[in-house]
């Protein structure tokens, strides 16, 4: 099993590996700033050349790399979602022919400069693709893993109630803990400078990364 993604999956990689360890542990291939098109060929080639129980795909909608810049400057959210959907269809078409199940993973909410919470349109594109491919008999499903980082109303939140094992040494204070980075998009509560979408290593406990990784692992376990 391989989990592909961008910086959010990269941040959550330790939790994913720990929770999906075993005789055939999950491998994580993720890169900050990456788009699905950066991994498309690799996903298919890996699936063709190695035993694969499932492919997990989790991208939030970056358009920073060469292959994603084919849309031109300042693409609309709808154009970005359509590009990701087209790239996904190409990947899923190959994986279906190989008989490999696909799990599409939703990203957590973001928050704008105006304080308004919003979700990446890639989540909706993933849901639509899962429904469409499933209707054709393909083993493609969607998991709202990003919801693990939202509040009770499904909105962006910087903090959540501490998990049972999170104490003051891990940042729990007053029953809550930071789950999003100062840049509001990533997870590390003491995140250093992010360049071209690449987040540095987190020097402290990252509750947000753990929760996202746990949600991905839970979704995988439900489908295996």
CSV table of C-alpha atoms in Angstrom, one decimal:
chain,number,residue,atom,x,y,z
A,1,UNK,CA,0.0,0.0,0.0
A,2,UNK,CA,1.3,3.5,-0.9
A,3,UNK,CA,0.0,6.8,0.3
A,4,UNK,CA,0.7,9.7,-2.1
A,5,UNK,CA,0.3,13.4,-1.2
A,6,UNK,CA,1.6,16.8,-0.7
A,7,UNK,CA,3.0,18.6,2.5
A,8,UNK,CA,0.0,17.6,4.6
A,9,UNK,CA,0.6,13.9,4.0
A,10,UNK,CA,4.3,14.5,4.5
A,11,UNK,CA,3.6,16.1,7.9
A,12,UNK,CA,1.4,13.1,8.8
A,13,UNK,CA,3.7,10.4,7.5
A,14,UNK,CA,4.9,9.2,10.9
A,15,UNK,CA,1.4,8.7,12.2
A,16,UNK,CA,0.4,6.9,8.9
A,17,UNK,CA,3.4,4.6,9.1
A,18,UNK,CA,2.9,3.8,12.8
A,19,UNK,CA,-0.8,3.1,12.5
A,20,UNK,CA,-0.5,1.1,9.3
A,21,UNK,CA,2.5,-1.0,10.3
A,22,UNK,CA,2.5,-4.7,10.0
A,23,UNK,CA,3.8,-7.4,7.6
A,24,UNK,CA,3.1,-5.1,4.7
A,25,UNK,CA,3.4,-1.6,6.1
A,26,UNK,CA,2.2,1.5,4.3
A,27,UNK,CA,4.8,3.5,2.3
A,28,UNK,CA,4.3,7.2,2.1
A,29,UNK,CA,5.5,9.2,-0.9
A,30,UNK,CA,4.8,12.9,-0.4
A,31,UNK,CA,6.3,16.2,-1.3
A,32,UNK,CA,5.5,19.7,-0.2
A,33,UNK,CA,4.0,21.8,-3.0
A,34,UNK,CA,3.4,18.8,-5.2
A,35,UNK,CA,0.3,18.3,-7.3
A,36,UNK,CA,-1.2,14.9,-8.4
A,37,UNK,CA,0.3,15.3,-11.9
A,38,UNK,CA,3.8,15.2,-10.3
A,39,UNK,CA,3.1,11.7,-9.1
A,40,UNK,CA,0.7,10.3,-11.8
A,41,UNK,CA,3.2,8.4,-13.8
A,42,UNK,CA,5.0,7.1,-10.6
A,43,UNK,CA,1.7,5.9,-9.1
A,44,UNK,CA,0.9,3.8,-12.2
A,45,UNK,CA,4.5,2.5,-12.6
A,46,UNK,CA,4.7,1.5,-9.0
A,47,UNK,CA,1.4,-0.3,-9.2
A,48,UNK,CA,2.6,-2.2,-12.3
A,49,UNK,CA,5.9,-3.3,-10.8
A,50,UNK,CA,5.1,-4.1,-7.1
A,51,UNK,CA,2.4,-5.9,-5.2
A,52,UNK,CA,-0.1,-3.2,-4.2
A,53,UNK,CA,-3.2,-3.8,-2.0
A,54,UNK,CA,-4.4,-0.2,-2.3
A,55,UNK,CA,-3.4,3.2,-3.5
A,56,UNK,CA,-4.2,6.2,-1.3
A,57,UNK,CA,-4.3,9.6,-3.0
A,58,UNK,CA,-4.4,12.8,-0.9
A,59,UNK,CA,-3.7,16.2,-2.5
A,60,UNK,CA,-5.0,19.6,-1.5
A,61,UNK,CA,-4.8,21.5,-4.8
A,62,UNK,CA,-1.3,23.0,-5.2
A,63,UNK,CA,-0.4,24.6,-8.5
A,64,UNK,CA,3.2,25.4,-7.8
A,65,UNK,CA,5.0,22.9,-10.0
A,66,UNK,CA,5.7,22.8,-13.7
A,67,UNK,CA,3.0,20.2,-14.6
A,68,UNK,CA,0.4,22.1,-12.7
A,69,UNK,CA,1.2,25.4,-14.3
A,70,UNK,CA,-0.3,24.2,-17.6
A,71,UNK,CA,-3.4,26.1,-16.6
A,72,UNK,CA,-1.6,29.4,-16.9
A,73,UNK,CA,-1.4,32.2,-14.5
A,74,UNK,CA,-4.1,32.7,-11.8
A,75,UNK,CA,-6.4,29.7,-12.6
A,76,UNK,CA,-9.8,29.7,-11.0
A,77,UNK,CA,-10.7,27.2,-8.3
A,78,UNK,CA,-12.9,25.4,-10.8
A,79,UNK,CA,-10.1,25.1,-13.3
A,80,UNK,CA,-7.8,23.7,-10.7
A,81,UNK,CA,-10.4,21.1,-9.6
A,82,UNK,CA,-11.0,20.1,-13.2
A,83,UNK,CA,-7.3,19.6,-13.8
A,84,UNK,CA,-7.0,17.4,-10.8
A,85,UNK,CA,-10.1,15.5,-11.8
A,86,UNK,CA,-8.7,14.8,-15.3
A,87,UNK,CA,-5.3,13.7,-13.9
A,88,UNK,CA,-7.1,11.5,-11.4
A,89,UNK,CA,-9.2,9.8,-14.1
A,90,UNK,CA,-6.0,8.9,-16.0
A,91,UNK,CA,-4.5,7.4,-12.9
A,92,UNK,CA,-7.7,5.5,-11.8
A,93,UNK,CA,-8.2,4.2,-15.3
A,94,UNK,CA,-4.8,2.4,-15.1
A,95,UNK,CA,-5.3,1.2,-11.6
A,96,UNK,CA,-8.7,-0.2,-12.4
A,97,UNK,CA,-7.2,-2.2,-15.2
A,98,UNK,CA,-4.7,-3.6,-12.7
A,99,UNK,CA,-7.5,-4.4,-10.2
A,100,UNK,CA,-6.1,-2.1,-7.5
A,101,UNK,CA,-8.5,-0.3,-5.1
A,102,UNK,CA,-8.1,3.5,-4.7
A,103,UNK,CA,-8.9,5.6,-1.7
A,104,UNK,CA,-9.3,9.3,-2.2
A,105,UNK,CA,-8.6,11.4,0.9
A,106,UNK,CA,-10.1,14.8,1.6
A,107,UNK,CA,-8.0,17.7,3.0
A,108,UNK,CA,-8.8,19.7,6.1
A,109,UNK,CA,-10.5,23.1,5.9
A,110,UNK,CA,-8.6,26.4,5.3
A,111,UNK,CA,-9.3,29.9,6.4
A,112,UNK,CA,-9.1,33.1,4.4
A,113,UNK,CA,-7.7,36.4,5.3
A,114,UNK,CA,-11.2,37.5,5.9
A,115,UNK,CA,-11.6,34.9,8.6
A,116,UNK,CA,-14.0,32.8,6.5
A,117,UNK,CA,-13.5,29.0,6.6
A,118,UNK,CA,-13.5,27.1,3.3
A,119,UNK,CA,-12.7,23.7,1.9
A,120,UNK,CA,-10.5,23.0,-1.1
A,121,UNK,CA,-12.6,22.2,-4.3
A,122,UNK,CA,-10.4,19.1,-4.7
A,123,UNK,CA,-12.4,17.5,-1.9
A,124,UNK,CA,-15.6,17.8,-4.0
A,125,UNK,CA,-13.8,16.7,-7.1
A,126,UNK,CA,-12.6,13.6,-5.2
A,127,UNK,CA,-16.1,12.8,-4.0
A,128,UNK,CA,-17.6,13.2,-7.5
A,129,UNK,CA,-14.8,11.0,-9.0
A,130,UNK,CA,-15.4,8.3,-6.3
A,131,UNK,CA,-19.1,8.3,-7.0
A,132,UNK,CA,-18.6,8.2,-10.8
A,133,UNK,CA,-16.0,5.4,-10.8
A,134,UNK,CA,-18.0,3.4,-8.3
A,135,UNK,CA,-21.0,3.6,-10.5
A,136,UNK,CA,-18.9,2.0,-13.2
A,137,UNK,CA,-17.9,-0.9,-10.9
A,138,UNK,CA,-14.4,0.4,-10.0
A,139,UNK,CA,-13.2,0.1,-6.4
A,140,UNK,CA,-12.8,3.8,-5.7
A,141,UNK,CA,-13.9,5.4,-2.5
A,142,UNK,CA,-13.6,8.7,-0.7
A,143,UNK,CA,-12.8,9.5,2.9
A,144,UNK,CA,-13.3,12.8,4.6
A,145,UNK,CA,-10.1,12.6,6.6
A,146,UNK,CA,-9.8,16.4,6.7
A,147,UNK,CA,-12.9,16.5,8.8
A,148,UNK,CA,-10.8,15.4,11.8
A,149,UNK,CA,-9.3,18.9,11.8
A,150,UNK,CA,-12.5,20.8,11.7
A,151,UNK,CA,-14.7,22.0,14.6
A,152,UNK,CA,-18.2,20.8,15.5
A,153,UNK,CA,-19.7,22.9,12.7
A,154,UNK,CA,-17.3,21.7,10.1
A,155,UNK,CA,-15.2,24.9,10.1
A,156,UNK,CA,-11.5,25.7,10.3
A,157,UNK,CA,-10.2,25.7,13.9
A,158,UNK,CA,-6.8,26.3,15.3
A,159,UNK,CA,-7.3,24.2,18.4
A,160,UNK,CA,-9.2,21.0,19.4
A,161,UNK,CA,-9.8,19.2,22.7
A,162,UNK,CA,-6.6,17.3,23.7
A,163,UNK,CA,-6.4,13.6,23.0
A,164,UNK,CA,-6.1,11.3,26.1
A,165,UNK,CA,-2.4,10.9,25.7
A,166,UNK,CA,-1.7,14.6,25.1
A,167,UNK,CA,-0.5,16.4,28.2
A,168,UNK,CA,1.4,19.7,28.9
A,169,UNK,CA,4.6,18.2,27.6
A,170,UNK,CA,2.9,17.9,24.2
A,171,UNK,CA,1.2,21.3,24.2
A,172,UNK,CA,-2.1,20.6,25.9
A,173,UNK,CA,-3.3,23.6,27.9
A,174,UNK,CA,-6.7,24.2,29.4
A,175,UNK,CA,-8.0,21.1,27.8
A,176,UNK,CA,-7.2,22.2,24.2
A,177,UNK,CA,-4.2,21.8,21.9
A,178,UNK,CA,-3.0,23.5,18.7
A,179,UNK,CA,-3.8,21.5,15.6
A,180,UNK,CA,-2.9,24.0,12.9
A,181,UNK,CA,0.3,25.9,12.2
A,182,UNK,CA,0.7,29.7,12.4
A,183,UNK,CA,0.3,29.8,8.6
A,184,UNK,CA,-3.2,28.3,9.1
A,185,UNK,CA,-2.6,25.7,6.4
A,186,UNK,CA,-0.2,23.2,7.8
A,187,UNK,CA,-0.1,21.4,11.1
A,188,UNK,CA,3.1,22.0,13.1
A,189,UNK,CA,2.4,24.5,15.9
A,190,UNK,CA,5.9,25.9,15.7
A,191,UNK,CA,6.3,25.8,11.9
A,192,UNK,CA,9.3,27.4,10.4
A,193,UNK,CA,9.4,29.1,7.0
A,194,UNK,CA,7.6,27.3,4.2
A,195,UNK,CA,9.2,27.7,0.8
A,196,UNK,CA,7.4,26.6,-2.4
A,197,UNK,CA,5.0,24.6,-0.3
A,198,UNK,CA,7.7,22.6,1.4
A,199,UNK,CA,7.3,22.6,5.2
A,200,UNK,CA,10.3,22.0,7.4
A,201,UNK,CA,10.6,19.2,10.0
A,202,UNK,CA,8.4,19.9,13.0
A,203,UNK,CA,10.5,20.1,16.2
A,204,UNK,CA,7.6,19.6,18.6
A,205,UNK,CA,4.6,17.3,18.9
A,206,UNK,CA,2.1,18.0,16.1
A,207,UNK,CA,-1.4,17.0,17.1
A,208,UNK,CA,-2.8,18.1,13.8
A,209,UNK,CA,-0.5,15.9,11.8
A,210,UNK,CA,-1.2,12.9,14.1
A,211,UNK,CA,-5.0,13.4,13.8
A,212,UNK,CA,-4.8,13.7,10.0
A,213,UNK,CA,-2.6,10.6,9.8
A,214,UNK,CA,-4.9,8.7,12.1
A,215,UNK,CA,-7.9,9.6,10.0
A,216,UNK,CA,-6.2,8.4,6.9
A,217,UNK,CA,-5.1,5.1,8.6
A,218,UNK,CA,-8.6,4.5,9.9
A,219,UNK,CA,-10.1,5.0,6.5
A,220,UNK,CA,-7.6,2.5,5.0
A,221,UNK,CA,-8.4,0.0,7.7
A,222,UNK,CA,-12.1,0.2,7.1
A,223,UNK,CA,-11.6,-0.7,3.4
A,224,UNK,CA,-9.0,-3.5,3.7
